[in-house]
Tab-separated table of C-alpha atoms in Angstrom:
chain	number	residue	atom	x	y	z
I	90	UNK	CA	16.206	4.091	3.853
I	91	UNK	CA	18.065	5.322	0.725
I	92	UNK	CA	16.553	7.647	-1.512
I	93	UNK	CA	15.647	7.308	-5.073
I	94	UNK	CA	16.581	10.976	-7.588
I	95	UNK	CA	13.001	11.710	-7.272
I	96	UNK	CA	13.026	11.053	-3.130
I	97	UNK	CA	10.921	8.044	-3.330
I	98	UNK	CA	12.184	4.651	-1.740
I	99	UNK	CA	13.737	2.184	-3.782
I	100	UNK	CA	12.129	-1.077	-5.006
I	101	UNK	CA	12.336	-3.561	-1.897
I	102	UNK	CA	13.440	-6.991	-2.198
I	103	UNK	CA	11.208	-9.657	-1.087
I	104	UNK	CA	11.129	-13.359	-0.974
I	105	UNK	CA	8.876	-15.309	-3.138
I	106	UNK	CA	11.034	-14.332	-6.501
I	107	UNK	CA	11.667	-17.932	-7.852
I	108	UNK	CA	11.936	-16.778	-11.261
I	109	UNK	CA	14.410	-14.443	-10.780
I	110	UNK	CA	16.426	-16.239	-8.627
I	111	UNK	CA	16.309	-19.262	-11.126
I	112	UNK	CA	17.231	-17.248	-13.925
I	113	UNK	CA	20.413	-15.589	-12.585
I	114	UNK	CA	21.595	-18.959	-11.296
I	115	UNK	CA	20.841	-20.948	-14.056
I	116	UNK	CA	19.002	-23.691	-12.594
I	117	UNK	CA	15.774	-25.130	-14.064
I	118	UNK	CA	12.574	-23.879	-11.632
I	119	UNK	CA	11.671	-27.694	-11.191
I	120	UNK	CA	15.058	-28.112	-9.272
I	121	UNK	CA	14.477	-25.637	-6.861
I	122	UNK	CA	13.348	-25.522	-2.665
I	123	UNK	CA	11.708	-22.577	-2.664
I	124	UNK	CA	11.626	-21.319	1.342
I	125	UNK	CA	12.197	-17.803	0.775
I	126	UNK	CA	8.404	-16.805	2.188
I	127	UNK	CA	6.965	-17.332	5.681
I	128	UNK	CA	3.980	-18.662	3.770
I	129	UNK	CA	2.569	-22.052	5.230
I	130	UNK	CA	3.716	-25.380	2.853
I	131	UNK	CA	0.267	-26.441	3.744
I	132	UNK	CA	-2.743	-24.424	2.160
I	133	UNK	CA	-6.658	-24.164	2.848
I	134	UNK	CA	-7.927	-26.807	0.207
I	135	UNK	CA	-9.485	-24.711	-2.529
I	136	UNK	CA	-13.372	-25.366	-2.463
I	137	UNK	CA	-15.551	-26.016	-6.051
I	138	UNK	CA	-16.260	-22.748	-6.933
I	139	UNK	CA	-19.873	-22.188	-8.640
I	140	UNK	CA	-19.390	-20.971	-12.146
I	141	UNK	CA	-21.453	-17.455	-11.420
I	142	UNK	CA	-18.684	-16.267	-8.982
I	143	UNK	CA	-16.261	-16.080	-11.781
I	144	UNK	CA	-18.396	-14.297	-14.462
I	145	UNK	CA	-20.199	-12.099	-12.351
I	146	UNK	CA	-18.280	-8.554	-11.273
I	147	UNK	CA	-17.102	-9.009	-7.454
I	148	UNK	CA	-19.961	-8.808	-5.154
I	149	UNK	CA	-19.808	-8.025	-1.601
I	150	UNK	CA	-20.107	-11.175	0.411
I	151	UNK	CA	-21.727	-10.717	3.821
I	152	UNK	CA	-21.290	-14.620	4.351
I	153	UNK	CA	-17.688	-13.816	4.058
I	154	UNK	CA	-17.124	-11.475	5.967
I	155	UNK	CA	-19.620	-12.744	8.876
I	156	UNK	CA	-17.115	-15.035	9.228
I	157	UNK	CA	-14.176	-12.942	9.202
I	158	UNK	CA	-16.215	-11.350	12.709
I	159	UNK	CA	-16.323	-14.729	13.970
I	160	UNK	CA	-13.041	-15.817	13.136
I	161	UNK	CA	-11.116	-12.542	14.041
I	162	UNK	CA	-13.462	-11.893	17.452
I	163	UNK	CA	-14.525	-8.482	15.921
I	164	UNK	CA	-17.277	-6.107	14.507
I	165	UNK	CA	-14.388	-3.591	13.512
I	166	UNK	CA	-13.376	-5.195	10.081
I	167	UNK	CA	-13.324	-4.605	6.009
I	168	UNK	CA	-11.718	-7.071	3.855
I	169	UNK	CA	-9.303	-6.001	1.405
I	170	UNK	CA	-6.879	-6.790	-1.451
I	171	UNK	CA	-4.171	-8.413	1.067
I	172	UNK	CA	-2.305	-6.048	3.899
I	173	UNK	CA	-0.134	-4.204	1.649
I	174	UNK	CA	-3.264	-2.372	0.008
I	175	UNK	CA	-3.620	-0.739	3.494
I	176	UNK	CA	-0.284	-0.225	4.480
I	177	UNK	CA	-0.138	2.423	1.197
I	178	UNK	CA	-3.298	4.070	1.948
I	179	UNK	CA	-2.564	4.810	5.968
I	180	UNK	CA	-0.685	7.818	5.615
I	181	UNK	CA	-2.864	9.487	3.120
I	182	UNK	CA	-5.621	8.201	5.734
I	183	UNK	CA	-3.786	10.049	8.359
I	184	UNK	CA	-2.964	13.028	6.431
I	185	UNK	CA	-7.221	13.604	5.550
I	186	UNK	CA	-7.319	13.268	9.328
I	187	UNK	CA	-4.434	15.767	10.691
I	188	UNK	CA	-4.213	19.398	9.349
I	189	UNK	CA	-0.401	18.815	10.106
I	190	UNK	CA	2.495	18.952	7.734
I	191	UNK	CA	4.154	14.964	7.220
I	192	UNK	CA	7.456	16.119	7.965
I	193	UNK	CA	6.332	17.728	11.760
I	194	UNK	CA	4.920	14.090	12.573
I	195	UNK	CA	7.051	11.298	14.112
I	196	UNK	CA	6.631	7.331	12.742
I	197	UNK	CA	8.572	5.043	15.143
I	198	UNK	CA	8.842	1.544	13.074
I	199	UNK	CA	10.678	-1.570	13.794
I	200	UNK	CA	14.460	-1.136	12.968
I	201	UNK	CA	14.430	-4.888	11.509
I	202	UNK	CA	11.304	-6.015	10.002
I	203	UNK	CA	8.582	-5.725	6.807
I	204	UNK	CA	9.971	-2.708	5.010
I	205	UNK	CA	7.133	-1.411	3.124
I	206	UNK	CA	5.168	-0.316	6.235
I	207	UNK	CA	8.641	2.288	6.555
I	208	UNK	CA	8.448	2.812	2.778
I	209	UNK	CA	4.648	3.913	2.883
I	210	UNK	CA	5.407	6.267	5.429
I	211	UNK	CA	8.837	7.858	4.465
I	212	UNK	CA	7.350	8.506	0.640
I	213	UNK	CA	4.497	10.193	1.901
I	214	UNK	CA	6.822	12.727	3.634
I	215	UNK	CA	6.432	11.770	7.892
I	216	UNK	CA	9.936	11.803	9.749
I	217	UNK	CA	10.867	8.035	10.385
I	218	UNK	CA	12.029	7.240	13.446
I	219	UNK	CA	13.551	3.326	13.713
I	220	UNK	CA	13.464	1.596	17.250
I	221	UNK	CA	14.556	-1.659	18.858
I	222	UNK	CA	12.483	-1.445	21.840
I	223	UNK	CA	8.864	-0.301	22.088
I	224	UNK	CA	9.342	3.650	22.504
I	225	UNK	CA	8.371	4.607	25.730
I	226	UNK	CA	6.207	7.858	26.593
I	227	UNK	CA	9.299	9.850	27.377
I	228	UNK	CA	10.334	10.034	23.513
I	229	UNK	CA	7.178	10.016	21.858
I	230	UNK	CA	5.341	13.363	20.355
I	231	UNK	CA	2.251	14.944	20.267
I	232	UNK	CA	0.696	12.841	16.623
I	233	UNK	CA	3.165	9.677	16.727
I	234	UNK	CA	2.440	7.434	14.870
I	235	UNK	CA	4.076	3.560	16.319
I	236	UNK	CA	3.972	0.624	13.996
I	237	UNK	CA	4.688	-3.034	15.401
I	238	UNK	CA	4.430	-6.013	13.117
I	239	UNK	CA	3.357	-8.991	15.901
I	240	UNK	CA	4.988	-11.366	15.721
I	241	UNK	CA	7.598	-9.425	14.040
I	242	UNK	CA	8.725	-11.092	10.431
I	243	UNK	CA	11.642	-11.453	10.237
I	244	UNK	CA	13.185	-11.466	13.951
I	245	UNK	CA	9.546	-13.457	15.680
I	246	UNK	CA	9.849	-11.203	18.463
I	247	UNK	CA	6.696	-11.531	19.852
I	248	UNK	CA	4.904	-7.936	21.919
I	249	UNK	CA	2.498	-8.993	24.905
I	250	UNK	CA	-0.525	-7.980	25.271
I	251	UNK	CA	-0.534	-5.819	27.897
I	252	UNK	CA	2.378	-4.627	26.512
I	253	UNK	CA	1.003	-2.848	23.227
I	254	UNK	CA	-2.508	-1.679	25.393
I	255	UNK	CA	-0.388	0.480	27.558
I	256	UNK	CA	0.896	1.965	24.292
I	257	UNK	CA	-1.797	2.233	23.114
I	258	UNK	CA	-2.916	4.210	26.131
I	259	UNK	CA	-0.196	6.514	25.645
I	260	UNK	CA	-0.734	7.113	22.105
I	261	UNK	CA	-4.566	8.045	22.717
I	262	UNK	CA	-3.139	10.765	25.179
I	263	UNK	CA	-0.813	11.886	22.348
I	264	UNK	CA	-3.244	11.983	19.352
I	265	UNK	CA	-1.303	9.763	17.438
I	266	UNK	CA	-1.977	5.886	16.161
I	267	UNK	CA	-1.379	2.355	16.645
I	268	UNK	CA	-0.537	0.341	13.962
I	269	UNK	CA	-0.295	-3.351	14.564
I	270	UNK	CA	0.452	-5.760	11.600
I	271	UNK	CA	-0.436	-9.083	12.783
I	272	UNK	CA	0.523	-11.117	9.601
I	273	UNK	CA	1.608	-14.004	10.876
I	274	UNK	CA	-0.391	-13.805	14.612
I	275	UNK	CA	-2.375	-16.948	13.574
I	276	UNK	CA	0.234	-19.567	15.015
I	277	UNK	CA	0.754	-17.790	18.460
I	278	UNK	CA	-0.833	-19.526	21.428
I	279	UNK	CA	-2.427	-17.681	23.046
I	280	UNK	CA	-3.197	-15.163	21.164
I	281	UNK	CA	-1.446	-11.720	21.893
I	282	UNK	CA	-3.873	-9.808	19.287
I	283	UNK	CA	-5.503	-6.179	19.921
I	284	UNK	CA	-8.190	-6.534	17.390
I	285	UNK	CA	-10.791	-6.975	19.900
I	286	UNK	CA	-9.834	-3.320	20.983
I	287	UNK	CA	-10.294	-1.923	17.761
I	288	UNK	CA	-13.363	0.467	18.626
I	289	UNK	CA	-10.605	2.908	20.215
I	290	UNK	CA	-9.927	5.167	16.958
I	291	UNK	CA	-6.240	5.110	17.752
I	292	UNK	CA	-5.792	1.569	17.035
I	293	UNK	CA	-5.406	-0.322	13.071
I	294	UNK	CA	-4.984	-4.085	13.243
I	295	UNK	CA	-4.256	-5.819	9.957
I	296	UNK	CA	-4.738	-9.671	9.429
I	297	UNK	CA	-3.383	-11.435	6.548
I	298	UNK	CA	-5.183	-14.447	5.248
I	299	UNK	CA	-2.211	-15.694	2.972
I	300	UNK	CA	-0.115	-17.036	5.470
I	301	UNK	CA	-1.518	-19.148	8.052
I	302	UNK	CA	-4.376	-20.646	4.930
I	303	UNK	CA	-1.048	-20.476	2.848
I	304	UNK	CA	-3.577	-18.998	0.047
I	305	UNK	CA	-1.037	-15.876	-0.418
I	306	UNK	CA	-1.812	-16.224	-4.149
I	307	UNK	CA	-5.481	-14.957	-3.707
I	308	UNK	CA	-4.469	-11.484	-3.160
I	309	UNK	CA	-6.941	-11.140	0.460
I	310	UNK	CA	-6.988	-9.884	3.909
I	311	UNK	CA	-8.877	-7.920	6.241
I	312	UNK	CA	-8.117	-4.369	8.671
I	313	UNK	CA	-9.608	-3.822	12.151
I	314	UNK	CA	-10.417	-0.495	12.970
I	315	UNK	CA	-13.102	1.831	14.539
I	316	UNK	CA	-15.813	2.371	11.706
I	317	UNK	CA	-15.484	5.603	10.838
I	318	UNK	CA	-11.950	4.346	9.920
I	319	UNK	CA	-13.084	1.630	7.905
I	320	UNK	CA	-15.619	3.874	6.062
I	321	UNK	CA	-12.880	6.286	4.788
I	322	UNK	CA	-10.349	3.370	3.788
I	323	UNK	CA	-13.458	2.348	1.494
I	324	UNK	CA	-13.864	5.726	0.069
I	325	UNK	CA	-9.476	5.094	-0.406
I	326	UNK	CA	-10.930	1.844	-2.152
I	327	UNK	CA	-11.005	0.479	-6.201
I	328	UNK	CA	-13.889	-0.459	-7.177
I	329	UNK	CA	-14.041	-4.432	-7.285
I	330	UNK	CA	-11.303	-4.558	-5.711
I	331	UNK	CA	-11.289	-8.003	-3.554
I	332	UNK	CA	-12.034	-10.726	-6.474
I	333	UNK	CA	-15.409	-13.136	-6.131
I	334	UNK	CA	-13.492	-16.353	-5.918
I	335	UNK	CA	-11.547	-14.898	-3.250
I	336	UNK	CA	-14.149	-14.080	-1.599
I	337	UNK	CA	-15.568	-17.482	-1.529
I	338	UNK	CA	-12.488	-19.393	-0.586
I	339	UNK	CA	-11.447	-17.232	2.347
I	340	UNK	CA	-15.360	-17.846	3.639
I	341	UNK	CA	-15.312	-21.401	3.465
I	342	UNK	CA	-11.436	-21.119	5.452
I	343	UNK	CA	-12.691	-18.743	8.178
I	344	UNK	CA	-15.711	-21.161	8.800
I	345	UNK	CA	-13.548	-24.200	8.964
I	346	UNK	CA	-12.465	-24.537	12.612
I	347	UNK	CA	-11.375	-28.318	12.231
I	348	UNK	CA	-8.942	-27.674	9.740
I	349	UNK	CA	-7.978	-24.619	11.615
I	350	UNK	CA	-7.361	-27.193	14.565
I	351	UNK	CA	-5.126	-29.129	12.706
I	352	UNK	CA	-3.260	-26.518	10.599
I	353	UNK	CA	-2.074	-24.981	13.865
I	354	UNK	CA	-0.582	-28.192	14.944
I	355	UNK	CA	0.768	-29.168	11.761
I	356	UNK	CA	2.994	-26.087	11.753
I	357	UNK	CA	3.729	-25.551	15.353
I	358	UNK	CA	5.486	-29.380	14.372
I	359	UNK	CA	7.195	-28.812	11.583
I	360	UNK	CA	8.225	-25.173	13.154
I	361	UNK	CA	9.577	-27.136	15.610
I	362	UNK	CA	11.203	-29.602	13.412
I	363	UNK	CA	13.048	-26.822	11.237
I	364	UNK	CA	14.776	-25.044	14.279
I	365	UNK	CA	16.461	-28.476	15.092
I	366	UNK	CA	17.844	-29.109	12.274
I	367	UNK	CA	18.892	-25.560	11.875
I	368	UNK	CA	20.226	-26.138	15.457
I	369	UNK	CA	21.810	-28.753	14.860
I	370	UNK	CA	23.789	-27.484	11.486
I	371	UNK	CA	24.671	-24.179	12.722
I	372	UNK	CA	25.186	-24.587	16.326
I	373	UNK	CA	26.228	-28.091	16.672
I	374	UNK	CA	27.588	-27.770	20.270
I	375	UNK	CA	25.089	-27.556	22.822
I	376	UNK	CA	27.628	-25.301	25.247
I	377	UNK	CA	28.693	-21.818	26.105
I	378	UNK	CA	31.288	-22.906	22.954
I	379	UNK	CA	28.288	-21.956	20.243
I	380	UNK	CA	29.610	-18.632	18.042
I	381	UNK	CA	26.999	-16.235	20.250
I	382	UNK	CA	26.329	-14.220	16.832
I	383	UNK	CA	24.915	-17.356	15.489
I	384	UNK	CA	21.332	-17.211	16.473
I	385	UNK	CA	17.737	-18.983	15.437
I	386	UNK	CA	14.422	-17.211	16.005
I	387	UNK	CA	10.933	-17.160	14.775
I	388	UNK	CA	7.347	-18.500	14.809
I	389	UNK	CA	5.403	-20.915	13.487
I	390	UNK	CA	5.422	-19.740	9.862
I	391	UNK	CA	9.935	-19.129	9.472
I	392	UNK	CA	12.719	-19.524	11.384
I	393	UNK	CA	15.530	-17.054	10.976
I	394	UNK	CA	19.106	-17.735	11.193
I	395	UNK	CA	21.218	-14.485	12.232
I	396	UNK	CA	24.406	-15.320	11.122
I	397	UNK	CA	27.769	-13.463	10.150
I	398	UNK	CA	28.571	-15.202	7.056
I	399	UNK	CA	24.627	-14.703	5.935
I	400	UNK	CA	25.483	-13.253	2.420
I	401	UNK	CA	27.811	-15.775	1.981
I	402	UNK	CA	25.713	-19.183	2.643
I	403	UNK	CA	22.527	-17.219	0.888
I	404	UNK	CA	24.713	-17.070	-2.658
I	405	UNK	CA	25.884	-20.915	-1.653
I	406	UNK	CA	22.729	-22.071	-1.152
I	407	UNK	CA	21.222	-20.514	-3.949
I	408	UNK	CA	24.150	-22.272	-5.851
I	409	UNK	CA	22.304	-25.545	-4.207
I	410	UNK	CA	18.810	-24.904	-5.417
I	411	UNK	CA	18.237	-24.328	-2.169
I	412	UNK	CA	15.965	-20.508	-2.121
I	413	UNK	CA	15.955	-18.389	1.112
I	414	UNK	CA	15.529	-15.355	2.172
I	415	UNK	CA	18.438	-12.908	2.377
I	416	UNK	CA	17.156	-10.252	4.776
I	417	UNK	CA	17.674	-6.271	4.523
I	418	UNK	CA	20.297	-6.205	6.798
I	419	UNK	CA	22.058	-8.687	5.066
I	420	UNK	CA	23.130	-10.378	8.359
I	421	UNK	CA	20.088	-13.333	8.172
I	422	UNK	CA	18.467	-15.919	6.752
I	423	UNK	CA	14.812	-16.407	6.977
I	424	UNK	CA	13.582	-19.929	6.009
I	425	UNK	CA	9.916	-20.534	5.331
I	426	UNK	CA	8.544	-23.685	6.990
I	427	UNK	CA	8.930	-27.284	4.880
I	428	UNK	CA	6.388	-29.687	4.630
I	429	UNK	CA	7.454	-33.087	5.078
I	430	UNK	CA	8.539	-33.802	1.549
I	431	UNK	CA	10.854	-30.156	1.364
I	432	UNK	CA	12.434	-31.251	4.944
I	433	UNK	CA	13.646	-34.348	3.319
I	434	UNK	CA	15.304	-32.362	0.982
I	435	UNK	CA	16.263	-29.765	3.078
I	436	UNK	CA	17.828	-31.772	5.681
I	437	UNK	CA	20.237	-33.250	2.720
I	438	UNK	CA	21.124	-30.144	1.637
I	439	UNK	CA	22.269	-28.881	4.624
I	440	UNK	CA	24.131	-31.966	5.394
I	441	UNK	CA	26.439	-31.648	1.809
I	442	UNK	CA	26.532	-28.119	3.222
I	443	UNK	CA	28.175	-29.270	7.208
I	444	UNK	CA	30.461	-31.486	4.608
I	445	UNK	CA	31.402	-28.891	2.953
């Protein structure tokens, strides 16, 4: 990651910037298809929300988060102001913990995937290590630190289980942590979670709530972690710092199994849906005589298209109205999942583009 003069990272680029984007191509905001987040097209229906909630200061809601306990298959968990809060607080966390200089400790992160988890880390000084695979024991130091995002956004590789326990295992043996970011972990059948194994102090689980309810606007999430953990991100905490409406909404979500039900099917279909027609536009022939550097990935919240001409199609789609997301490497294209009304859309969009 490059440096900034004053050693910190430089702003990263993430999707979700409609504005912007509409503003340097000069197309009106009510033209656009806006894909560029793996946010679901389908959100929790927001509840009537009693008018006390929104005068009185944030309170904290025990309904709320006996449901999170319920819903996440924990006693391990705080809620907070959505993942990234606790992605910037870890290594300050770590650093209370460890009388250890940064620099003399080891944080293996994903080579491809969310960047701020490697921003967090590298400003606060650790040596960043960047891996493809899962480091094995053989490489890994006394204090490592390993973070996997599960299912990873934006590649969708997806660790096992028993996979991640055995690291976890080793990590124990080494001192160091286990941080899994399980964002988008909500659409994965079964499950592959660790948060039920979050009494082992080695392990951090973080669960997003904005993309599976597709609330991402409510600024809410929770982390999974053995008590003592949780106590001291609290003491990291803002006062007020999760909003009362919030609060409310994600309760009545987490309680709502039904629509839980029927959210997972409704994207596992429409996942489904977008990978054909990406299929079909971008690897048309169903033979050994596809390009092999053209490939489509995922889960149920994006699909991404590795392609080489991925700069290229992003600038001509954005020329479209059509709004993806470029990824860091520049070699990709992650597109959010459309509802039924965007795939309309979408589908003739990429058809003027297979014209084209």
């Amino acid at each position: 990651m490059d440096n900034q003069a004053d050693g910190s990272s430089p702003l990263l680029v993430h999707g979700g910037q409609l504005n912007e984007v509409a503003q340097r191509y000069q197309i009106p905001l009510e033209k656009w298809l806006d894909l560029s987040t793996g946010i679901s097209p389908i959100n929790y229906p927001i509840p009537a929300i009693p008018e006390n909630i929104w005068q009185q200061l944030p309170q904290p809601n025990q309904a709320m988060l006996s449901a999170a306990k319920n819903y996440y298959g924990t006693q391990n968990i705080s809620v907070t102001s959505g993942s990234q809060a606790v992605i910037a607080r870890l290594p300050a966390l770590y650093l209370n913990h460890i009388n250890q200089p940064a620099n003399g400790i080891e944080v293996w992160l994903p080579e491809v995937g969310y960047k701020e988890h490697e921003r967090a880390w590298h400003d606060a000084g650790f040596t960043i290590k960047n891996y493809q695979h899962l480091p094995t024991c053989e490489v890994l130091s006394r204090y490592a630190i390993v973070v996997v995002i599960n299912p990873n956004n934006p590649t969708g590789e997806l660790q096992q289980q028993q996979t991640l326990t055995t690291l976890l295992t080793t990590l124990e043996s080494l001192s160091g942590w286990l941080i899994v970011d399980e964002a988008f972990m909500d659409v994965i059948t079964p499950s592959q979670s660790l948060i039920h194994l979050t009494a082992n102090k080695h392990l951090f689980v973080l669960r997003s709530i904005g993309k599976f309810f597709g609330l991402a606007g409510i600024r809410i999430g929770f982390v999974s972690a053995h008590p003592s953990w949780i106590n001291k991100l609290q003491q990291l905490s803002s006062p007020w710092e999760v909003n009362g409406p919030a609060q409310f909404i994600t309760e009545q979500a987490l309680k709502n199994k039904v629509w839980q039900v029927a959210q997972q099917q409704q994207l596992i279909a429409l996942s489904i849906r977008l990978e054909a027609l990406l299929a079909k536009t971008f690897l048309p022939n169903q033979d050994k005589s596809n390009d092999p550097s053209i490939t489509i990935s995922g889960c149920g919240l994006f699909k991404t298209l590795v392609h080489p001409q991925a700069t290229e199609l992003y600038q001509k789609f954005c020329c479209q109205g059509l709004y993806v997301r470029l990824c860091d490497e520049k070699n990709a294209l992650r597109f959010g999942i459309p509802d039924q009304e965007q795939y309309q859309i979408l589908a003739k969009l990429l058809a003027e583009h297979s014209h084209s």
